[in-house]
Amino acid sequence: MNDRMLVHKVCHRLSLLSLTPHTLPFKPVQFPSALSPASIGARPLNGTVRSLRTTAVMATSRLRNLVPVNAVASEDGSGRASNGSVSSTAATTALEDEEDSTLGVRYRLPPQEIKDIVDAPPLPALSFSPHRDKILFLKRRSLPPLAEIARPEEKLAGVRIDGKCNTRTRMSFYTGIGIHQLLPDGTLGPEIEVHGFPDGAKINFVTWSPDGRRLAFSIRFDEEESTSSKLKVWVAQVETGIARPLFKSDEIFLNAVFDNFVWVNDSSLLVCTIPLSRGDPPKKPWVPFGPKIQSNEQKSIIQVRTFQDLLKDEYDQDLFDYYATTQLVLASLDGTVKEIGPPAVYTSMDPSPDHKYLLISSIHRPYSFIVPCGRFPKKVDLWTADGKFIRELCDLPLAEDIPIATNSVRRGMRSINWRADKPSTLYWVETQDEGDAKVDVSPRDIIYTQPAEPLEGEGPTILHKLDLRYGGISWSDDSLALVYESWYKTRRTRTWVISPGSNDVSPRILFDRSSEDVYSDPGSPMLRRTPAGTYVLAKVKKENEEGTYILLNGNGATPEGNIPFLDLFDINTGNKERIWKSDKEKYYETVVALMSDEKEGDLPIDHLKILTSKESKTENTQYYILSWPEKKAFQITNFPHPYPQLASLQKEMVKYQRKDGVQLTATLYLPPGYDPSRDGPLPCLVWSYPGEFKSKEAAGQVRGSPNEFAGIGPTSALLWLARRFAILSGPTIPIIGEGDDEANDRYVEQLVASAEAAVEEVVRRGVAHPNKIAVGGHSYGAFMTANLLAHAPHLFSCGIARSGAYNRTLTPFGFQNEDRTLWEATSTYVKMSPFMSANKIKKPILLIHGEEDSNPGTLTMQSDRFFNALKGHGALCRLVILPYESHGYASRESIMHVLWETDRWLQKYCVSHTSTVNVDPDASKDDSGTVSTDSESKAIAASGGSGPEVSNTEHEGFDSLPRSLLW
């Protein structure tokens, strides 16, 4: 591009700012006379181009910073097409398109029918009291503004910290708490609103006291003043709703970087506070003390995944200590405050069931620059409830060398907990294979138990030995506990019955099955709450019958879909009686919780009371209390339909077959009132996420229910039902590796075969136009999308890929469930990477990524480099980078813009796509055996608006401009 053309483009971009002030939600910037378009055009061109580039970028950047973060400049209208689909928007002028594509100063709103669904008020969360006689309605607001997401944050040791609040960043919150009495007839009493704190408070960490008479919670405010942004602990009387601060002093604030607070008994809490002696944060030195050096002169083998937000230098270590260091405080409701223990980086605190002891975990230096804080040296101590040190249980060293193989763990004591059925007995697990899943040894894990204060010379007792990896324990009493173990490579899972108090009773296997085989899943045991606040197995007794019965709550997977159940299971004989199951004709019901666990001891079957949920394809979830022996249900909620405009959507679970014989399923959604015979085929959006399996039989099993309510999240593909799309949601894309075969070695082949089967099914049904099918996914689904456009271009008109990873050589020590390294499976890594096939992608692809993605593997750089690779081969592509957003998108501005970008892409390259792909017999085949062709439609010159950073190849001549000018 010559200098004069560049200056012309710069002048045109700057002139847009002054020509269209009515389109901007803020006062236009007054440029100095030296920057006016006239003066720029009149200046000599000898050597000024570089400064003009810089000036334009700076002016655009300043303008971007002046836009209110919650301002959205425009909404798109839409018209109905004759075939029932929505025509693309034609109201935007060419000038607005040019402005949007080059300056990037505006966030956009999707069409009104999508916006209305996303902006619908959220339903409250529910919380039941310990005695199950009261219920909290925790009220929520809709999407947060970008201003909250954009608050400064410190990225330290894998944790993102809001320095003003001294807590994790991006925390959601409640706006209010309503308390209802649960009356004997199952209805709710009038609401008591928790009150006493200032308006606008953001509420977090709501917890019941053990006796259910009080609530504890934190509140904070969004104020520039630093102290008002920090969290304070409040307590409220449940009977009256009156709330007050826990601490009399205004200088005691909650430190919620790791733990926050816990009820020690009915009248006191153990609270993590910011040390009163803490000063200002450490200041980063202007001049570093020296270079940053990492060394492996010991030749240690250390393989780690691509963790993000790690410590980088000594300053980061100091800053991490500054924000994470906590002073534990024992606070009574009568106002008594006592500091216990020294300040440290405490990560958890767990009172014993009898409230006499505290299990305290902390991390300490030396820290690491290659792993997050979960692998830092960890110390676990035992204290008395008033803070007196008793003994050290363990001090684990830095764990940088945990193998990447699935089921590998940290060496030493792990999973240290209190027995739920004992006053103060500890148990934990220790690996026998050095934590390396590739080491073949028996036993692999040993479970130990020991009293809090053992007698002199009394060592830990071996409770049970496992050949697979430990997965947890459900306690009951000295006669019964269930121990779980599993192994990912074989998908084997086992449940053991043990008698913790008797050495004479041999452990026995209760269940031994494949975790993939959902049809054989017996369900999970239900737990009841003890007076101490712990949870143990709910043992049930039948009148005039002997036996030990527990309740198994299962999903009830069948070839027709899930039919949840509740079984009365005899632990000794294995006999079971189905005492409840979901309706399967119209409704989908589930058992949520046991509501009759307020008394100690075995529960008479006739006194059983459970909380259930009930929903259908068109009726949103409501909650019921179901009581025995009549099994009469009382509805306790009456939530309105969240999106009545889609109340009559059509939903069907469809089954079809892959060419290798694997049975596949998907959920097909159709718009309200749609009739294929009358309206003809629709544009279709396929949204999915691949999964790995060890057997074809398990991969072909049906998961989910055709009667489940269609929950629509703020970025859900189902939003496009409102735009008259057919949605094929979650078509199963199993990547199968049977026996010793590795699933990913045939990833591309199986991916394409699954997608072909799904497309053939919706076309066969006449609900999807064969030339108007788009594909999309998030994270690993984005990876799938890019691969499908590379290896199956004949199937889809375009793709939407959000927050994906596209170059597996950038994740060399494993990804997803792949635990081979790049050097062990080079060809697999390369073949699976759509980055390596960027030259084959000819269909339009929209890439979206959060600028602050914290997910291991999906660095924002992945989308950036993939876009450049696509652009380098002339692909029709667009890259949208969302400022301040992480792996999932949170702010209203970002989410609305993502929906606008997605709708624009679908309307432009799916709905309006009319060309067919003629298979040329001379066209080259890619490695998967599918045909690639270069006969694609040309890029359209006009582009839509942008608010985040947008790069695209839809504009001829933009390739030579610096990326900054494409904002």
PDB file of C-alpha atoms in Angstrom, residues 5-198:
ATOM      1  CA  MET A   5      -3.462   5.520   0.064  1.00  0.00           C
ATOM      2  CA  LEU A   6      -2.577   4.903   3.705  1.00  0.00           C
ATOM      3  CA  VAL A   7      -3.057   8.582   4.574  1.00  0.00           C
ATOM      4  CA  HIS A   8      -6.394   8.560   2.734  1.00  0.00           C
ATOM      5  CA  LYS A   9      -7.595   5.621   4.801  1.00  0.00           C
ATOM      6  CA  VAL A  10      -6.406   7.191   8.061  1.00  0.00           C
ATOM      7  CA  CYS A  11      -8.110  10.484   7.186  1.00  0.00           C
ATOM      8  CA  HIS A  12     -11.316   8.672   6.322  1.00  0.00           C
ATOM      9  CA  ARG A  13     -11.313   6.812   9.650  1.00  0.00           C
ATOM     10  CA  LEU A  14     -10.739  10.050  11.605  1.00  0.00           C
ATOM     11  CA  SER A  15     -13.387  11.873   9.587  1.00  0.00           C
ATOM     12  CA  LEU A  16     -15.960   9.291  10.603  1.00  0.00           C
ATOM     13  CA  LEU A  17     -15.588  10.459  14.187  1.00  0.00           C
ATOM     14  CA  SER A  18     -16.722  13.998  13.421  1.00  0.00           C
ATOM     15  CA  LEU A  19     -19.217  13.187  10.679  1.00  0.00           C
ATOM     16  CA  THR A  20     -21.400  10.861  12.725  1.00  0.00           C
ATOM     17  CA  PRO A  21     -21.614  12.152  16.317  1.00  0.00           C
ATOM     18  CA  HIS A  22     -25.242  11.048  16.544  1.00  0.00           C
ATOM     19  CA  THR A  23     -24.133   7.427  16.367  1.00  0.00           C
ATOM     20  CA  LEU A  24     -21.793   7.699  19.335  1.00  0.00           C
ATOM     21  CA  PRO A  25     -23.040   7.328  22.943  1.00  0.00           C
ATOM     22  CA  PHE A  26     -20.580   9.962  24.198  1.00  0.00           C
ATOM     23  CA  LYS A  27     -19.291  13.423  23.303  1.00  0.00           C
ATOM     24  CA  PRO A  28     -17.027  13.225  20.227  1.00  0.00           C
ATOM     25  CA  VAL A  29     -13.332  13.758  20.819  1.00  0.00           C
ATOM     26  CA  GLN A  30     -12.127  17.234  19.894  1.00  0.00           C
ATOM     27  CA  PHE A  31      -8.988  16.630  17.883  1.00  0.00           C
ATOM     28  CA  PRO A  32      -6.253  19.268  17.820  1.00  0.00           C
ATOM     29  CA  SER A  33      -6.008  21.216  14.623  1.00  0.00           C
ATOM     30  CA  ALA A  34      -2.844  19.339  13.800  1.00  0.00           C
ATOM     31  CA  LEU A  35      -4.916  16.147  13.619  1.00  0.00           C
ATOM     32  CA  SER A  36      -7.796  17.463  11.574  1.00  0.00           C
ATOM     33  CA  PRO A  37      -8.459  15.574   8.347  1.00  0.00           C
ATOM     34  CA  ALA A  38      -7.725  18.690   6.321  1.00  0.00           C
ATOM     35  CA  SER A  39      -4.380  19.304   7.956  1.00  0.00           C
ATOM     36  CA  ILE A  40      -3.379  15.675   7.664  1.00  0.00           C
ATOM     37  CA  GLY A  41      -4.205  15.646   3.982  1.00  0.00           C
ATOM     38  CA  ALA A  42      -2.183  18.827   3.413  1.00  0.00           C
ATOM     39  CA  ARG A  43       0.966  17.716   5.167  1.00  0.00           C
ATOM     40  CA  PRO A  44       3.928  16.536   3.122  1.00  0.00           C
ATOM     41  CA  LEU A  45       4.352  12.782   2.795  1.00  0.00           C
ATOM     42  CA  ASN A  46       8.103  12.622   3.218  1.00  0.00           C
ATOM     43  CA  GLY A  47       8.620  10.497   6.316  1.00  0.00           C
ATOM     44  CA  THR A  48       5.276  11.259   7.976  1.00  0.00           C
ATOM     45  CA  VAL A  49       3.476   8.001   7.362  1.00  0.00           C
ATOM     46  CA  ARG A  50       4.876   6.227  10.388  1.00  0.00           C
ATOM     47  CA  SER A  51       3.808   9.033  12.746  1.00  0.00           C
ATOM     48  CA  LEU A  52       0.403   9.161  11.095  1.00  0.00           C
ATOM     49  CA  ARG A  53      -0.083   5.462  11.731  1.00  0.00           C
ATOM     50  CA  THR A  54       0.860   5.973  15.366  1.00  0.00           C
ATOM     51  CA  THR A  55      -1.343   9.045  15.731  1.00  0.00           C
ATOM     52  CA  ALA A  56      -4.342   7.223  14.280  1.00  0.00           C
ATOM     53  CA  VAL A  57      -3.848   4.274  16.580  1.00  0.00           C
ATOM     54  CA  MET A  58      -3.463   6.528  19.618  1.00  0.00           C
ATOM     55  CA  ALA A  59      -6.523   8.579  18.723  1.00  0.00           C
ATOM     56  CA  THR A  60      -8.588   5.460  18.184  1.00  0.00           C
ATOM     57  CA  SER A  61      -7.332   3.955  21.434  1.00  0.00           C
ATOM     58  CA  ARG A  62      -8.196   7.080  23.405  1.00  0.00           C
ATOM     59  CA  LEU A  63     -11.628   7.142  21.861  1.00  0.00           C
ATOM     60  CA  ARG A  64     -12.142   3.518  22.827  1.00  0.00           C
ATOM     61  CA  ASN A  65     -11.330   4.320  26.430  1.00  0.00           C
ATOM     62  CA  LEU A  66     -13.905   7.136  26.470  1.00  0.00           C
ATOM     63  CA  VAL A  67     -16.783   4.815  25.596  1.00  0.00           C
ATOM     64  CA  PRO A  68     -18.875   4.054  28.692  1.00  0.00           C
ATOM     65  CA  VAL A  69     -18.406   0.340  29.272  1.00  0.00           C
ATOM     66  CA  ASN A  70     -22.137  -0.224  29.587  1.00  0.00           C
ATOM     67  CA  ALA A  71     -23.015   1.761  26.490  1.00  0.00           C
ATOM     68  CA  VAL A  72     -24.415  -0.079  23.498  1.00  0.00           C
ATOM     69  CA  ALA A  73     -24.956   2.070  20.486  1.00  0.00           C
ATOM     70  CA  SER A  74     -27.389   0.225  18.289  1.00  0.00           C
ATOM     71  CA  GLU A  75     -29.908  -2.541  18.016  1.00  0.00           C
ATOM     72  CA  ASP A  76     -30.596  -4.482  14.873  1.00  0.00           C
ATOM     73  CA  GLY A  77     -34.065  -4.852  13.484  1.00  0.00           C
ATOM     74  CA  SER A  78     -35.082  -7.830  11.431  1.00  0.00           C
ATOM     75  CA  GLY A  79     -37.642  -8.931   8.880  1.00  0.00           C
ATOM     76  CA  ARG A  80     -39.335 -12.265   8.356  1.00  0.00           C
ATOM     77  CA  ALA A  81     -38.494 -14.192   5.228  1.00  0.00           C
ATOM     78  CA  SER A  82     -41.161 -16.088   3.347  1.00  0.00           C
ATOM     79  CA  ASN A  83     -39.784 -19.504   4.276  1.00  0.00           C
ATOM     80  CA  GLY A  84     -40.055 -18.851   7.994  1.00  0.00           C
ATOM     81  CA  SER A  85     -36.407 -17.916   8.477  1.00  0.00           C
ATOM     82  CA  VAL A  86     -35.199 -14.432   9.328  1.00  0.00           C
ATOM     83  CA  SER A  87     -33.704 -12.313   6.592  1.00  0.00           C
ATOM     84  CA  SER A  88     -30.414 -10.566   7.200  1.00  0.00           C
ATOM     85  CA  THR A  89     -30.524  -6.960   8.414  1.00  0.00           C
ATOM     86  CA  ALA A  90     -30.389  -4.398   5.647  1.00  0.00           C
ATOM     87  CA  ALA A  91     -30.823  -1.191   7.628  1.00  0.00           C
ATOM     88  CA  THR A  92     -27.154  -0.564   8.402  1.00  0.00           C
ATOM     89  CA  THR A  93     -25.635   1.927   6.019  1.00  0.00           C
ATOM     90  CA  ALA A  94     -22.339   1.482   4.245  1.00  0.00           C
ATOM     91  CA  LEU A  95     -20.894   4.323   6.288  1.00  0.00           C
ATOM     92  CA  GLU A  96     -21.864   2.640   9.562  1.00  0.00           C
ATOM     93  CA  ASP A  97     -20.428  -0.644   8.347  1.00  0.00           C
ATOM     94  CA  GLU A  98     -17.134   1.017   7.520  1.00  0.00           C
ATOM     95  CA  GLU A  99     -17.039   2.780  10.874  1.00  0.00           C
ATOM     96  CA  ASP A 100     -17.823  -0.388  12.784  1.00  0.00           C
ATOM     97  CA  SER A 101     -15.261  -2.465  10.955  1.00  0.00           C
ATOM     98  CA  THR A 102     -12.369  -0.067  11.313  1.00  0.00           C
ATOM     99  CA  LEU A 103     -12.751   1.726  14.636  1.00  0.00           C
ATOM    100  CA  GLY A 104     -14.255  -0.881  16.905  1.00  0.00           C
ATOM    101  CA  VAL A 105     -15.699   1.664  19.333  1.00  0.00           C
ATOM    102  CA  ARG A 106     -19.073   0.077  19.924  1.00  0.00           C
ATOM    103  CA  TYR A 107     -20.521  -2.997  21.488  1.00  0.00           C
ATOM    104  CA  ARG A 108     -23.586  -4.181  19.618  1.00  0.00           C
ATOM    105  CA  LEU A 109     -26.907  -5.693  20.616  1.00  0.00           C
ATOM    106  CA  PRO A 110     -28.403  -8.787  18.997  1.00  0.00           C
ATOM    107  CA  PRO A 111     -31.902  -8.757  17.501  1.00  0.00           C
ATOM    108  CA  GLN A 112     -34.664  -7.934  19.962  1.00  0.00           C
ATOM    109  CA  GLU A 113     -36.052 -11.480  20.099  1.00  0.00           C
ATOM    110  CA  ILE A 114     -32.674 -12.756  21.345  1.00  0.00           C
ATOM    111  CA  LYS A 115     -31.997  -9.784  23.612  1.00  0.00           C
ATOM    112  CA  ASP A 116     -35.333 -10.192  25.407  1.00  0.00           C
ATOM    113  CA  ILE A 117     -34.525 -13.782  26.358  1.00  0.00           C
ATOM    114  CA  VAL A 118     -31.041 -12.952  27.623  1.00  0.00           C
ATOM    115  CA  ASP A 119     -32.290  -9.967  29.628  1.00  0.00           C
ATOM    116  CA  ALA A 120     -35.060 -11.943  31.349  1.00  0.00           C
ATOM    117  CA  PRO A 121     -34.682 -11.716  35.161  1.00  0.00           C
ATOM    118  CA  PRO A 122     -32.974 -14.809  36.609  1.00  0.00           C
ATOM    119  CA  LEU A 123     -34.756 -17.120  39.006  1.00  0.00           C
ATOM    120  CA  PRO A 124     -33.576 -17.230  42.637  1.00  0.00           C
ATOM    121  CA  ALA A 125     -31.360 -19.925  44.089  1.00  0.00           C
ATOM    122  CA  LEU A 126     -32.781 -22.033  46.939  1.00  0.00           C
ATOM    123  CA  SER A 127     -31.248 -23.086  50.260  1.00  0.00           C
ATOM    124  CA  PHE A 128     -32.938 -25.201  52.954  1.00  0.00           C
ATOM    125  CA  SER A 129     -32.341 -24.860  56.672  1.00  0.00           C
ATOM    126  CA  PRO A 130     -30.595 -27.638  58.634  1.00  0.00           C
ATOM    127  CA  HIS A 131     -33.970 -28.732  60.065  1.00  0.00           C
ATOM    128  CA  ARG A 132     -35.635 -28.504  56.637  1.00  0.00           C
ATOM    129  CA  ASP A 133     -38.344 -26.214  58.022  1.00  0.00           C
ATOM    130  CA  LYS A 134     -37.295 -23.022  56.246  1.00  0.00           C
ATOM    131  CA  ILE A 135     -36.150 -22.104  52.780  1.00  0.00           C
ATOM    132  CA  LEU A 136     -34.068 -19.199  51.498  1.00  0.00           C
ATOM    133  CA  PHE A 137     -34.754 -17.506  48.184  1.00  0.00           C
ATOM    134  CA  LEU A 138     -31.392 -16.039  47.208  1.00  0.00           C
ATOM    135  CA  LYS A 139     -32.164 -13.335  44.707  1.00  0.00           C
ATOM    136  CA  ARG A 140     -29.954 -12.678  41.725  1.00  0.00           C
ATOM    137  CA  ARG A 141     -29.587 -10.027  39.070  1.00  0.00           C
ATOM    138  CA  SER A 142     -29.073 -10.442  35.384  1.00  0.00           C
ATOM    139  CA  LEU A 143     -25.766 -10.129  33.584  1.00  0.00           C
ATOM    140  CA  PRO A 144     -23.104  -7.877  35.159  1.00  0.00           C
ATOM    141  CA  PRO A 145     -21.855  -4.799  33.328  1.00  0.00           C
ATOM    142  CA  LEU A 146     -18.404  -4.825  31.806  1.00  0.00           C
ATOM    143  CA  ALA A 147     -17.307  -2.276  34.403  1.00  0.00           C
ATOM    144  CA  GLU A 148     -17.302  -5.043  37.017  1.00  0.00           C
ATOM    145  CA  ILE A 149     -15.393  -7.494  34.851  1.00  0.00           C
ATOM    146  CA  ALA A 150     -12.901  -4.769  33.954  1.00  0.00           C
ATOM    147  CA  ARG A 151     -11.883  -4.085  37.546  1.00  0.00           C
ATOM    148  CA  PRO A 152      -8.103  -4.380  37.996  1.00  0.00           C
ATOM    149  CA  GLU A 153      -6.985  -7.856  38.952  1.00  0.00           C
ATOM    150  CA  GLU A 154      -3.750  -9.472  40.009  1.00  0.00           C
ATOM    151  CA  LYS A 155      -2.908 -12.752  38.270  1.00  0.00           C
ATOM    152  CA  LEU A 156      -0.894 -14.703  40.789  1.00  0.00           C
ATOM    153  CA  ALA A 157      -0.138 -18.425  41.118  1.00  0.00           C
ATOM    154  CA  GLY A 158      -3.148 -19.458  39.040  1.00  0.00           C
ATOM    155  CA  VAL A 159      -5.479 -17.201  41.034  1.00  0.00           C
ATOM    156  CA  ARG A 160      -7.033 -13.925  39.935  1.00  0.00           C
ATOM    157  CA  ILE A 161      -7.398 -11.503  42.825  1.00  0.00           C
ATOM    158  CA  ASP A 162      -9.411  -8.319  43.134  1.00  0.00           C
ATOM    159  CA  GLY A 163      -7.087  -6.181  45.222  1.00  0.00           C
ATOM    160  CA  LYS A 164      -9.781  -3.745  46.342  1.00  0.00           C
ATOM    161  CA  CYS A 165     -12.053  -6.495  47.642  1.00  0.00           C
ATOM    162  CA  ASN A 166      -9.256  -8.886  48.617  1.00  0.00           C
ATOM    163  CA  THR A 167     -11.160 -11.757  47.065  1.00  0.00           C
ATOM    164  CA  ARG A 168     -11.297 -13.672  43.800  1.00  0.00           C
ATOM    165  CA  THR A 169     -12.245 -11.577  40.809  1.00  0.00           C
ATOM    166  CA  ARG A 170     -15.438 -11.917  38.788  1.00  0.00           C
ATOM    167  CA  MET A 171     -17.503 -13.132  41.749  1.00  0.00           C
ATOM    168  CA  SER A 172     -21.228 -13.262  41.205  1.00  0.00           C
ATOM    169  CA  PHE A 173     -23.433 -12.250  44.119  1.00  0.00           C
ATOM    170  CA  TYR A 174     -26.944 -12.151  45.515  1.00  0.00           C
ATOM    171  CA  THR A 175     -28.971  -8.966  45.716  1.00  0.00           C
ATOM    172  CA  GLY A 176     -31.278 -10.052  48.519  1.00  0.00           C
ATOM    173  CA  ILE A 177     -32.320 -12.875  50.837  1.00  0.00           C
ATOM    174  CA  GLY A 178     -35.923 -13.923  51.408  1.00  0.00           C
ATOM    175  CA  ILE A 179     -36.818 -16.405  54.168  1.00  0.00           C
ATOM    176  CA  HIS A 180     -39.940 -18.574  53.985  1.00  0.00           C
ATOM    177  CA  GLN A 181     -41.348 -20.988  56.533  1.00  0.00           C
ATOM    178  CA  LEU A 182     -42.086 -24.383  55.020  1.00  0.00           C
ATOM    179  CA  LEU A 183     -45.560 -25.151  56.376  1.00  0.00           C
ATOM    180  CA  PRO A 184     -46.824 -28.677  57.183  1.00  0.00           C
ATOM    181  CA  ASP A 185     -49.090 -28.729  54.138  1.00  0.00           C
ATOM    182  CA  GLY A 186     -46.091 -28.088  51.874  1.00  0.00           C
ATOM    183  CA  THR A 187     -46.911 -24.454  51.185  1.00  0.00           C
ATOM    184  CA  LEU A 188     -44.665 -21.515  51.945  1.00  0.00           C
ATOM    185  CA  GLY A 189     -45.298 -18.891  54.579  1.00  0.00           C
ATOM    186  CA  PRO A 190     -44.945 -15.159  53.865  1.00  0.00           C
ATOM    187  CA  GLU A 191     -41.493 -13.883  52.994  1.00  0.00           C
ATOM    188  CA  ILE A 192     -39.273 -12.374  55.641  1.00  0.00           C
ATOM    189  CA  GLU A 193     -36.694 -10.203  53.958  1.00  0.00           C
ATOM    190  CA  VAL A 194     -33.261 -10.026  55.514  1.00  0.00           C
ATOM    191  CA  HIS A 195     -32.685  -6.342  56.192  1.00  0.00           C
ATOM    192  CA  GLY A 196     -30.493  -3.931  58.092  1.00  0.00           C
ATOM    193  CA  PHE A 197     -27.635  -3.527  55.643  1.00  0.00           C
ATOM    194  CA  PRO A 198     -27.382  -0.605  53.196  1.00  0.00           C
TER     195      PRO A 198
END
